[in-house]
């Protein structure tokens, strides 16, 4: 079992729809959770971080965390063609100290938003 | 906006040759990481530095890979000899203010 798994893609949604991206992780002691967006040929850029159970909203993006179910999700409302990218879920297993940036990534989900 | 600088952006080499990648983190960031991303996969950690010291290199193939950060600022990742399976994007990242910021990456193609 992979440490971080994302729902298999690619995911295609029409412009204006809600895109839902899912991620599960195996290490129950994981502390910090991140969503990165990666355009083709570019490096990952952080779009959301979440540390406690519940929802966290930032503009059109909402991250949801359920530690009991070891599940993280990202919702993108009013999807735009510019949202078309690979979305990477990343988990920091232990957190704290010098290990904050030591992330385990999922394989990514390719999202396509079509006009 | 502060950036993580990497060079070269692209490198094509033949197998058995040596290659090197350079990274300059965001000023003041003591923690630096090298990740490798194979096409279609997520990044995987190769090595972590805290200042000039290696904190974790457990995933670094030490028979052919080496990394250094001599003065605790910029860093170099070297591969010698390169193998076909090393073709990937090599990403440098630095950590500060609870944010991990990636550089643009160095795309390596081994022929």
Short mmCIF file of N, CA and C in Angstrom, two decimals, chain A residues 1-8 23-28 30 70 89 91 104-108, chain B residues 38-42 44:
data_model
loop_
_atom_site.label_atom_id
_atom_site.label_comp_id
_atom_site.label_asym_id
_atom_site.label_seq_id
_atom_site.Cartn_x
_atom_site.Cartn_y
_atom_site.Cartn_z
N UNK A 1 0.84 -1.19 0.00
CA UNK A 1 0.00 0.00 0.00
C UNK A 1 0.88 1.25 0.00
N UNK A 2 0.58 2.16 -0.95
CA UNK A 2 1.33 3.40 -1.00
C UNK A 2 0.99 4.24 0.21
N UNK A 3 1.97 5.08 0.63
CA UNK A 3 1.75 5.90 1.81
C UNK A 3 0.70 6.97 1.57
N UNK A 4 0.69 7.54 0.38
CA UNK A 4 -0.29 8.56 0.01
C UNK A 4 -0.88 8.17 -1.33
N UNK A 5 -2.18 8.01 -1.36
CA UNK A 5 -2.85 7.60 -2.60
C UNK A 5 -3.89 8.64 -3.00
N UNK A 6 -3.93 8.91 -4.27
CA UNK A 6 -4.92 9.85 -4.80
C UNK A 6 -5.85 9.13 -5.75
N UNK A 7 -7.07 9.68 -5.88
CA UNK A 7 -8.01 9.03 -6.78
C UNK A 7 -7.48 9.09 -8.21
N UNK A 8 -7.68 7.97 -8.88
CA UNK A 8 -7.10 7.86 -10.21
C UNK A 8 -7.78 8.83 -11.16
N UNK A 23 -7.73 12.08 -1.48
CA UNK A 23 -6.42 11.58 -1.09
C UNK A 23 -6.56 10.81 0.22
N UNK A 24 -5.94 9.65 0.30
CA UNK A 24 -5.87 8.92 1.56
C UNK A 24 -4.41 8.69 1.92
N UNK A 25 -4.15 8.57 3.20
CA UNK A 25 -2.78 8.38 3.66
C UNK A 25 -2.74 7.25 4.68
N UNK A 26 -1.60 6.61 4.81
CA UNK A 26 -1.51 5.41 5.64
C UNK A 26 -0.99 5.66 7.05
N UNK A 27 -0.18 6.71 7.23
CA UNK A 27 0.43 6.95 8.54
C UNK A 27 -0.52 7.74 9.43
N UNK A 28 -1.08 7.07 10.43
CA UNK A 28 -2.07 7.71 11.30
C UNK A 28 -1.48 8.86 12.11
N UNK A 30 0.32 11.23 10.95
CA UNK A 30 0.58 12.38 10.09
C UNK A 30 -0.03 13.65 10.68
N UNK A 70 -8.43 9.11 7.77
CA UNK A 70 -7.16 9.28 7.07
C UNK A 70 -7.42 9.72 5.63
N UNK A 89 -1.33 15.70 -3.70
CA UNK A 89 -1.58 15.66 -2.26
C UNK A 89 -0.26 15.32 -1.57
N UNK A 91 1.78 14.87 2.37
CA UNK A 91 1.59 14.64 3.80
C UNK A 91 2.93 14.73 4.50
N UNK A 104 5.66 13.50 1.86
CA UNK A 104 5.39 12.33 1.02
C UNK A 104 4.24 12.70 0.11
N UNK A 105 4.47 12.55 -1.18
CA UNK A 105 3.49 12.97 -2.17
C UNK A 105 2.72 11.78 -2.73
N UNK A 106 1.47 12.04 -3.10
CA UNK A 106 0.74 11.09 -3.91
C UNK A 106 1.19 11.20 -5.36
N UNK A 107 0.59 10.37 -6.19
CA UNK A 107 1.03 10.31 -7.59
C UNK A 107 0.43 11.43 -8.43
N UNK A 108 -0.54 12.14 -7.84
CA UNK A 108 -1.15 13.25 -8.55
C UNK A 108 -2.40 12.85 -9.30
N UNK B 38 9.79 11.64 -11.24
CA UNK B 38 9.72 10.91 -12.49
C UNK B 38 8.39 11.23 -13.14
N UNK B 39 8.38 11.32 -14.45
CA UNK B 39 7.18 11.71 -15.19
C UNK B 39 5.99 10.85 -14.80
N UNK B 40 4.89 11.49 -14.42
CA UNK B 40 3.68 10.78 -14.06
C UNK B 40 3.60 10.37 -12.60
N UNK B 41 4.61 10.73 -11.83
CA UNK B 41 4.62 10.39 -10.41
C UNK B 41 4.77 11.66 -9.56
N UNK B 42 4.55 11.50 -8.26
CA UNK B 42 4.79 12.62 -7.36
C UNK B 42 6.26 12.74 -7.01
N UNK B 44 9.68 12.64 -4.98
CA UNK B 44 10.19 11.79 -3.91
C UNK B 44 11.43 12.43 -3.31
#
